[in-house]
Each structure stands twice: as C-alpha cells, then as structure tokens.
Short mmCIF file of C-alpha atoms and ligand atoms in Angstrom, two decimals:
data_model
loop_
_atom_site.label_atom_id
_atom_site.label_comp_id
_atom_site.label_asym_id
_atom_site.label_seq_id
_atom_site.Cartn_x
_atom_site.Cartn_y
_atom_site.Cartn_z
CA MET A 1 0.00 0.00 0.00
CA SER A 2 1.20 3.52 -0.71
CA LYS A 3 1.86 6.43 1.63
CA CYS A 4 -0.53 8.05 4.11
CA ARG A 5 -2.29 11.16 2.78
CA PHE A 6 -1.03 13.25 5.73
CA CYS A 7 2.48 11.96 6.49
CA ASP A 8 5.33 9.84 5.19
CA LYS A 9 4.32 6.67 6.97
CA LYS A 10 2.96 3.67 5.14
CA ALA A 11 -0.81 3.70 4.74
CA VAL A 12 -2.51 0.75 6.45
CA VAL A 13 -6.12 1.65 5.64
CA TYR A 14 -7.89 2.73 2.50
CA LEU A 15 -11.25 4.43 3.12
CA ARG A 16 -13.08 4.16 -0.16
CA TYR A 17 -15.93 6.42 0.93
CA ALA A 18 -13.52 9.26 1.62
CA ASN A 19 -10.89 8.24 -0.94
CA LEU A 20 -8.24 8.37 1.78
CA ARG A 21 -5.18 6.25 2.47
CA LEU A 22 -4.12 6.59 6.10
CA CYS A 23 -1.45 5.38 8.50
CA LYS A 24 -2.51 4.02 11.90
CA ASP A 25 -2.15 7.34 13.74
CA HIS A 26 -3.99 9.37 11.16
CA PHE A 27 -6.76 6.79 10.97
CA VAL A 28 -7.23 7.01 14.76
CA GLU A 29 -7.34 10.80 14.48
CA PHE A 30 -9.81 10.56 11.58
CA VAL A 31 -12.24 8.45 13.64
CA GLU A 32 -12.00 10.76 16.65
CA LYS A 33 -12.66 13.79 14.48
CA ARG A 34 -15.69 12.11 12.94
CA VAL A 35 -17.18 11.42 16.38
CA LYS A 36 -16.43 14.98 17.47
CA ARG A 37 -18.14 16.28 14.33
CA THR A 38 -21.28 14.23 15.06
CA ILE A 39 -21.35 15.59 18.62
CA GLU A 40 -21.12 19.16 17.33
CA LYS A 41 -23.47 18.74 14.36
CA TYR A 42 -26.31 17.29 16.44
CA LYS A 43 -25.47 19.22 19.64
CA LEU A 44 -25.19 16.01 21.62
CA ILE A 45 -23.16 17.32 24.56
CA ARG A 46 -22.77 20.77 26.11
CA ARG A 47 -20.01 22.10 28.32
CA GLY A 48 -20.63 21.09 31.95
CA ASP A 49 -22.95 18.19 31.05
CA LYS A 50 -23.05 15.04 33.15
CA VAL A 51 -23.04 12.13 30.70
CA LEU A 52 -23.71 8.52 31.63
CA VAL A 53 -21.91 6.13 29.25
CA ALA A 54 -23.49 2.69 28.91
CA VAL A 55 -20.66 0.17 28.57
CA SER A 56 -21.42 -3.43 27.60
CA GLY A 57 -17.80 -4.36 26.92
CA GLY A 58 -18.39 -4.78 23.17
CA LYS A 59 -16.16 -2.91 20.70
CA ASP A 60 -18.65 -0.07 20.14
CA SER A 61 -19.13 0.87 23.79
CA VAL A 62 -15.43 0.47 24.57
CA VAL A 63 -14.47 2.77 21.67
CA LEU A 64 -17.19 5.23 22.72
CA LEU A 65 -15.83 5.34 26.26
CA ASP A 66 -12.28 5.77 24.99
CA ILE A 67 -13.19 8.72 22.75
CA LEU A 68 -15.57 10.42 25.21
CA ARG A 69 -12.94 10.18 27.92
CA ARG A 70 -10.56 12.23 25.80
CA LEU A 71 -13.21 14.70 24.63
CA SER A 72 -14.49 15.19 28.19
CA GLU A 73 -11.23 16.92 29.04
CA VAL A 74 -11.22 19.13 25.96
CA TYR A 75 -14.89 20.15 26.21
CA ASP A 76 -15.20 20.06 29.96
CA PHE A 77 -18.00 17.59 30.57
CA TYR A 78 -18.24 14.78 33.12
CA ILE A 79 -18.55 11.09 32.22
CA HIS A 80 -19.54 8.16 34.40
CA GLY A 81 -19.68 4.57 33.15
CA LEU A 82 -22.55 2.17 33.79
CA THR A 83 -22.37 -1.58 33.19
CA ILE A 84 -25.28 -3.88 33.86
CA ASP A 85 -24.53 -7.42 34.95
CA LEU A 86 -27.53 -9.18 33.44
CA GLY A 87 -26.71 -12.56 34.95
CA ILE A 88 -26.16 -14.42 31.66
CA HIS A 89 -24.22 -17.56 32.64
CA SER A 90 -21.12 -17.77 30.40
CA TYR A 91 -21.31 -14.18 29.13
CA SER A 92 -21.86 -11.61 31.92
CA PRO A 93 -18.71 -12.38 33.96
CA VAL A 94 -16.62 -11.90 30.79
CA TYR A 95 -18.02 -8.53 29.67
CA VAL A 96 -18.22 -7.13 33.21
CA GLU A 97 -14.51 -7.85 33.65
CA VAL A 98 -13.65 -6.25 30.31
CA ALA A 99 -15.70 -3.14 31.19
CA ARG A 100 -14.00 -2.94 34.57
CA GLU A 101 -10.53 -3.11 32.96
CA ASN A 102 -11.41 -0.30 30.56
CA TYR A 103 -12.71 1.94 33.35
CA LYS A 104 -9.53 1.31 35.29
CA ARG A 105 -7.25 1.96 32.31
CA LEU A 106 -8.99 5.25 31.53
CA GLY A 107 -9.58 6.28 35.14
CA VAL A 108 -13.34 6.64 34.61
CA GLU A 109 -15.70 6.59 37.61
CA HIS A 110 -18.27 3.89 37.14
CA THR A 111 -21.02 1.74 38.60
CA ILE A 112 -21.77 -1.93 37.98
CA ILE A 113 -25.36 -2.97 38.66
CA LYS A 114 -26.10 -6.65 39.20
CA VAL A 115 -29.71 -7.18 38.12
CA GLY A 116 -29.87 -10.38 40.19
CA GLU A 117 -28.88 -8.58 43.41
CA VAL A 118 -30.97 -5.46 42.90
CA TYR A 119 -34.13 -6.99 41.42
CA GLY A 120 -33.95 -10.67 42.37
CA PHE A 121 -33.95 -12.18 38.87
CA THR A 122 -31.54 -12.56 35.95
CA VAL A 123 -31.79 -12.80 32.16
CA ASP A 124 -31.06 -16.53 32.56
CA ASP A 125 -34.27 -16.76 34.66
CA LEU A 126 -36.20 -15.05 31.86
CA ALA A 127 -34.73 -17.44 29.28
CA VAL A 128 -36.19 -20.40 31.16
CA ARG A 129 -39.72 -19.00 30.68
CA TRP A 130 -39.52 -17.13 27.36
CA ARG A 131 -37.95 -18.14 24.10
CA ARG A 132 -37.38 -14.65 22.71
CA VAL A 133 -35.46 -13.16 25.56
CA CYS A 134 -33.75 -10.29 23.71
CA SER A 135 -36.66 -7.88 23.68
CA LEU A 136 -37.16 -8.44 27.44
CA CYS A 137 -33.45 -7.97 28.03
CA GLY A 138 -33.60 -4.72 26.00
CA THR A 139 -36.47 -3.46 28.18
CA ILE A 140 -34.49 -4.25 31.32
CA LYS A 141 -31.36 -2.48 30.10
CA ARG A 142 -33.24 0.64 28.95
CA TYR A 143 -35.16 0.82 32.22
CA ILE A 144 -32.13 0.50 34.49
CA ILE A 145 -30.01 2.91 32.45
CA ASN A 146 -32.76 5.54 32.38
CA ARG A 147 -33.60 5.14 36.04
CA PHE A 148 -29.97 5.30 37.13
CA ALA A 149 -29.40 8.41 35.01
CA LEU A 150 -32.53 10.08 36.33
CA GLU A 151 -31.90 9.36 39.98
CA ASN A 152 -28.31 10.52 39.80
CA GLY A 153 -28.83 13.77 37.90
CA PHE A 154 -27.31 12.93 34.51
CA ASN A 155 -28.16 15.13 31.49
CA SER A 156 -27.91 12.33 28.99
CA VAL A 157 -27.10 8.69 28.36
CA ALA A 158 -24.54 7.87 25.64
CA THR A 159 -24.76 4.50 23.91
CA GLY A 160 -22.49 2.86 21.34
CA HIS A 161 -25.01 2.54 18.48
CA ASN A 162 -22.98 2.79 15.28
CA LEU A 163 -23.89 3.88 11.74
CA GLU A 164 -25.00 0.41 10.60
CA ASP A 165 -27.07 -0.19 13.79
CA LEU A 166 -29.09 2.93 13.08
CA LEU A 167 -29.36 2.27 9.34
CA TYR A 168 -30.61 -1.22 10.15
CA GLN A 169 -33.22 0.24 12.55
CA GLY A 170 -34.24 2.74 9.88
CA LEU A 171 -34.50 0.18 7.11
CA SER A 172 -36.48 -2.31 9.16
CA SER A 173 -38.85 0.45 10.40
CA ILE A 174 -39.42 1.52 6.78
CA ILE A 175 -40.03 -2.08 5.66
CA SER A 176 -42.58 -2.69 8.42
CA GLY A 177 -44.12 0.80 8.28
CA ASP A 178 -43.21 1.43 11.92
CA LEU A 179 -43.32 5.22 12.22
CA GLU A 180 -42.68 5.20 15.94
CA GLY A 181 -39.53 3.15 15.36
CA LEU A 182 -38.48 5.41 12.50
CA ALA A 183 -38.86 8.50 14.70
CA LYS A 184 -36.21 7.02 17.00
CA VAL A 185 -33.55 6.65 14.30
CA SER A 186 -31.52 9.67 15.24
CA PRO A 187 -28.20 10.57 16.91
CA LYS A 188 -30.21 12.30 19.65
CA LEU A 189 -33.51 11.43 21.29
CA ASP A 190 -34.61 14.33 23.42
CA GLY A 191 -35.76 13.44 26.91
CA ARG A 192 -39.05 14.53 28.41
CA GLY A 193 -40.40 14.15 31.90
CA ARG A 194 -38.64 11.23 33.55
CA LEU A 195 -37.14 10.03 30.27
CA ILE A 196 -33.51 11.09 30.00
CA THR A 197 -32.05 12.31 26.67
CA ARG A 198 -30.28 9.54 24.75
CA ILE A 199 -27.29 10.31 22.54
CA ARG A 200 -25.41 8.18 19.98
CA PRO A 201 -22.04 9.81 19.24
CA LEU A 202 -21.04 6.91 16.91
CA ALA A 203 -24.12 7.41 14.71
CA GLU A 204 -21.96 8.46 11.74
CA THR A 205 -19.08 6.04 12.28
CA ARG A 206 -18.92 2.76 10.38
CA GLU A 207 -18.74 -0.50 12.28
CA LYS A 208 -15.58 -1.52 10.39
CA ASP A 209 -13.84 1.74 11.36
CA ILE A 210 -14.81 1.21 15.01
CA LEU A 211 -13.32 -2.29 14.94
CA LEU A 212 -10.09 -1.06 13.32
CA TYR A 213 -9.86 1.79 15.82
CA ALA A 214 -10.17 -0.70 18.70
CA ILE A 215 -7.49 -2.95 17.16
CA PHE A 216 -5.07 -0.12 16.35
CA LYS A 217 -5.44 1.29 19.86
CA ASN A 218 -5.09 -2.13 21.46
CA LEU A 219 -8.36 -1.78 23.30
CA LYS A 220 -9.70 -4.74 25.18
CA PHE A 221 -13.24 -5.66 24.15
CA VAL A 222 -15.50 -8.71 24.22
CA LYS A 223 -15.33 -10.85 21.12
CA MET A 224 -17.70 -13.63 22.14
CA GLU A 225 -21.40 -13.45 21.38
CA CYS A 226 -24.19 -13.55 23.93
CA PRO A 227 -25.61 -17.10 24.01
CA TYR A 228 -29.10 -15.68 23.42
CA ALA A 229 -28.16 -13.55 20.37
CA ARG A 230 -30.21 -14.30 17.29
CA GLY A 231 -29.29 -11.62 14.80
CA ALA A 232 -30.30 -13.31 11.53
CA ARG A 233 -32.57 -10.50 10.30
CA SER A 234 -30.23 -7.72 11.30
CA LEU A 235 -27.32 -9.50 9.60
CA ARG A 236 -29.35 -9.90 6.39
CA LEU A 237 -30.33 -6.24 6.30
CA LYS A 238 -26.80 -5.15 7.12
CA HIS A 239 -25.67 -7.27 4.18
CA VAL A 240 -28.11 -5.35 1.94
CA LEU A 241 -26.57 -2.09 3.17
CA ASN A 242 -23.08 -3.42 2.40
CA LEU A 243 -24.16 -4.29 -1.14
CA LEU A 244 -25.37 -0.73 -1.59
CA GLU A 245 -22.04 0.54 -0.32
CA GLU A 246 -20.16 -1.63 -2.82
CA GLU A 247 -22.14 0.03 -5.62
CA SER A 248 -21.62 3.50 -4.29
CA PRO A 249 -19.09 4.01 -1.45
CA SER A 250 -20.90 6.92 0.18
CA SER A 251 -24.40 5.44 0.06
CA LYS A 252 -24.51 4.61 3.78
CA PHE A 253 -23.77 8.23 4.64
CA ALA A 254 -26.35 9.48 2.14
CA PHE A 255 -28.93 7.17 3.73
CA SER A 256 -27.99 8.23 7.28
CA ASN A 257 -28.28 11.90 6.33
CA SER A 258 -31.77 11.49 5.00
CA LEU A 259 -32.76 9.32 7.97
CA TYR A 260 -31.42 11.61 10.67
CA LYS A 261 -32.30 14.93 9.06
CA LYS A 262 -35.56 14.17 7.27
CA LEU A 263 -37.22 10.77 7.68
CA SER A 264 -37.04 10.48 11.47
CA LEU A 265 -38.27 14.08 11.89
CA MET A 266 -41.14 13.48 9.48
CA ALA A 267 -42.03 10.26 11.29
CA SER A 268 -42.06 11.98 14.69
CA SER A 269 -44.49 14.61 13.46
CA PHE A 270 -46.86 11.77 12.48
CA VAL A 271 -46.58 9.81 15.70
CA SER A 272 -49.65 10.55 17.78
CA LYS A 273 -48.78 12.95 20.59
CA GLU A 274 -51.19 11.08 22.85
CA LYS A 275 -49.34 7.81 22.28
CA GLU A 276 -46.08 9.59 22.92
CA LYS A 277 -47.11 11.06 26.26
CA PRO A 278 -45.86 8.65 28.94
CA ARG A 279 -47.86 8.07 32.09
CA SER A 280 -46.29 6.95 35.36
CA CYS A 281 -46.06 3.31 36.40
CA SER A 282 -48.23 2.70 39.46
CA ILE A 283 -45.53 0.48 40.98
CA CYS A 284 -42.23 2.25 40.36
CA GLY A 285 -43.30 5.71 39.14
CA MET A 286 -41.21 5.51 35.98
CA PRO A 287 -42.60 6.41 32.51
CA SER A 288 -45.10 3.87 31.25
CA ARG A 289 -47.66 3.46 28.49
CA GLY A 290 -50.06 1.54 30.73
CA THR A 291 -50.75 1.53 34.46
CA VAL A 292 -47.77 -0.78 35.03
CA CYS A 293 -44.52 -0.36 33.05
CA SER A 294 -43.00 -3.20 30.99
CA PHE A 295 -40.12 -3.62 33.43
CA CYS A 296 -42.37 -4.08 36.47
CA LYS A 297 -44.55 -6.51 34.49
CA ILE A 298 -41.52 -8.67 33.65
CA ALA A 299 -40.13 -8.42 37.20
CA LEU A 300 -43.43 -9.41 38.83
CA LYS A 301 -43.73 -12.47 36.61
CA VAL A 302 -40.35 -13.87 37.57
CA ASN A 303 -40.11 -12.59 41.13
CA PRO A 304 -43.39 -12.31 43.05
CA ASN A 305 -41.52 -10.52 45.86
CA TYR A 306 -40.18 -7.84 43.52
CA LYS A 307 -39.97 -4.33 44.93
CA PRO A 308 -38.75 -1.33 42.93
CA ASN A 309 -35.36 -0.27 44.23
CA ASN A 310 -33.75 3.07 44.40
CA LEU A 311 -30.65 3.29 42.20
CA LYS A 312 -29.26 6.51 43.61
CA LEU A 313 -25.51 6.47 43.93
CA PRO A 314 -24.24 6.58 47.47
CA LEU A 315 -22.29 9.84 47.58
S1 LIG B 401 -27.40 -9.21 25.90
FE1 LIG B 401 -29.60 -9.30 26.02
FE2 LIG B 401 -28.18 -8.76 23.83
FE3 LIG B 401 -27.96 -11.17 24.99
S2 LIG B 401 -30.06 -11.43 25.66
FE4 LIG B 401 -30.19 -10.50 23.66
S3 LIG B 401 -30.33 -8.33 24.14
S4 LIG B 401 -28.18 -10.74 22.82
S5 LIG B 401 -27.28 -6.97 22.90
ZN1 LIG B 402 -0.15 9.46 8.57
ZN1 LIG B 403 -42.66 0.17 36.84
#
C-alpha cells in the first residue's frame, strides 16, 4: 500500500468512501474527528454536562468510552460509566470484567449494577420462561439505564449505536411501516419528563472503522457473542446495506443523512402525541404506556416478591 495522505508513513487503511489512504495514527485521528463532528453537528453534549456512558464491553461501547474520555477533558463535561450485569451464565462475567478493565485503564468513575442482586432475577431466569429473551433484556437495560441516570442527575445517556445499527433500525422500520420506530432513528432522542435524553455519538461512524480503531489502539473488548443472540434478520439487512455501499461508497452516509435529518423528523411529526405522552407506572413511578410499566410486568412475573429499588448512587 502507498503512503498516508497526511504523512510519510505507510498507509494501512484505504477508506473508499472518503478516498483516503491513512497510516494508523492518522486513521485514529480521523475516527476521533468524525465522532467529534457528530457531537457538534447534532449538539449532543454541552459544556458542563453530566453524561452517563453505557458500557457493555463490546467494541462499540469500549471505543465510545475511549473517545468520550478524551473529549471530556477538551470540552469540559463529566462522564460516568454504567455496566449492567444481566446474569447471563457464560457471558456476563466476561463482559463485566472487560468493562472494569477499561474503566480502570482510563480512570473513569463507574457503577456496575447486578440485576440479580438489585431486582432478584436474571436474564437466565427469563430465558427459562420465554424463548425470545432479547426484547425483554432490551427493556431491562433501557429501564435501568434511564432510572440510574434520572436518579443521579445525569443530562444524557450515551450508547455505542454505530452507523450500521441505526441504518438497520431505519431500514427495518421503513419495511414494516413502523413510524414510531423510524422516529427514534436519530443521533439524539430528546428526553421529556422522567425520560432522559439519549445520545449516539457513533451514529456516523462505520462498524468496520470502530473495529479497526479498537485494534489499532489495542483496546480490550469482548469478542464472544451472547448465548441468546439471534441476529439473523439484522445480519441480512446489514448485508443489503453493504451491497449498496459496494455500488456507491458513500451510500450509507447518504442514507444516514436522509434518515437523521428528514425521515425520522417526518415520522415523529406523524406519531400521535397522545401515544407519545408517557404516564407513570403505578408500581415504580417511571414512565409507562399503561398503568404498570414493561419492566415491572416482567419483574413481577419472575419474582413475586419484587420491589422497585432506588438506584441513587451513594455519595
Ligand atoms: S445481551 Fe440481552 Fe443482547 Fe444477549 S439477551 Fe439479547 S439483548 S443478545 S445486545
Ligand atoms: Zn499518517
Ligand atoms: Zn414500573
């Protein structure tokens, strides 16, 4: 491979979509600048913000933590990591350890919540009763992250959703005509009431670039898959997006621009305001569509003694 566009070192990456050949260092800088640009373009973080970073130990969240750590010093905002130990037999101990090592390496304050200890049930317990455990697991993670952020005064929650994750969500919402889902395909979901703002600083960064960044920077991340993962549909749709990219290298970015700037905004104006307005769960007081929120419904089914706990950090 020839020389890097910006220095005399050998190029190790060729980015077709940007027509750039880069050495390791300049590639790392390129990715960081891209994330910074997304943060500025969509006004994801303001000076003085308190940002909760959800870290699952996978490459996306580890890279997100790494980049936000650096930016937090430049832009003067506070970050705190949150990892949820879901109690998945062979998987949770591995990713919790990886998350812990990353927090330690970067010197980031953090909290690890064990669902089993706090709520008296685990994702393994759910898997015994339900076949499709992922949507329940998603509900649990969203609930705990939001509640922790709310009770500890965070302005926003940052997650590691990358470009392809959001394009996949957009494409599948379009295919199934799910306007509510489409309205959520954005780098920023503004909070309201007890729902905290969610931000996705990697929304314009390709999965492949995130992986290379992690490798070049020697970051430790989890490579194994969750035993309950069943990503067949998402893999198929991501393959469709890759085919489009082969035809035209910038097509993913063109699609993300129209999703984030037009389609998701149009969809949100169609979503019924009534449907959008969350009520409060009669058990835990958190936002809910019905009298009891989805989290409390799940918890009560697996643990009849379930009581909503306070997740406020001991100061
Ligand atoms: S952790 Fe939970 Fe994932 Fe495992 S059970 Fe499914 S949702 S696959 S990101
Ligand atoms: Zn270079
Ligand atoms: Zn509830």
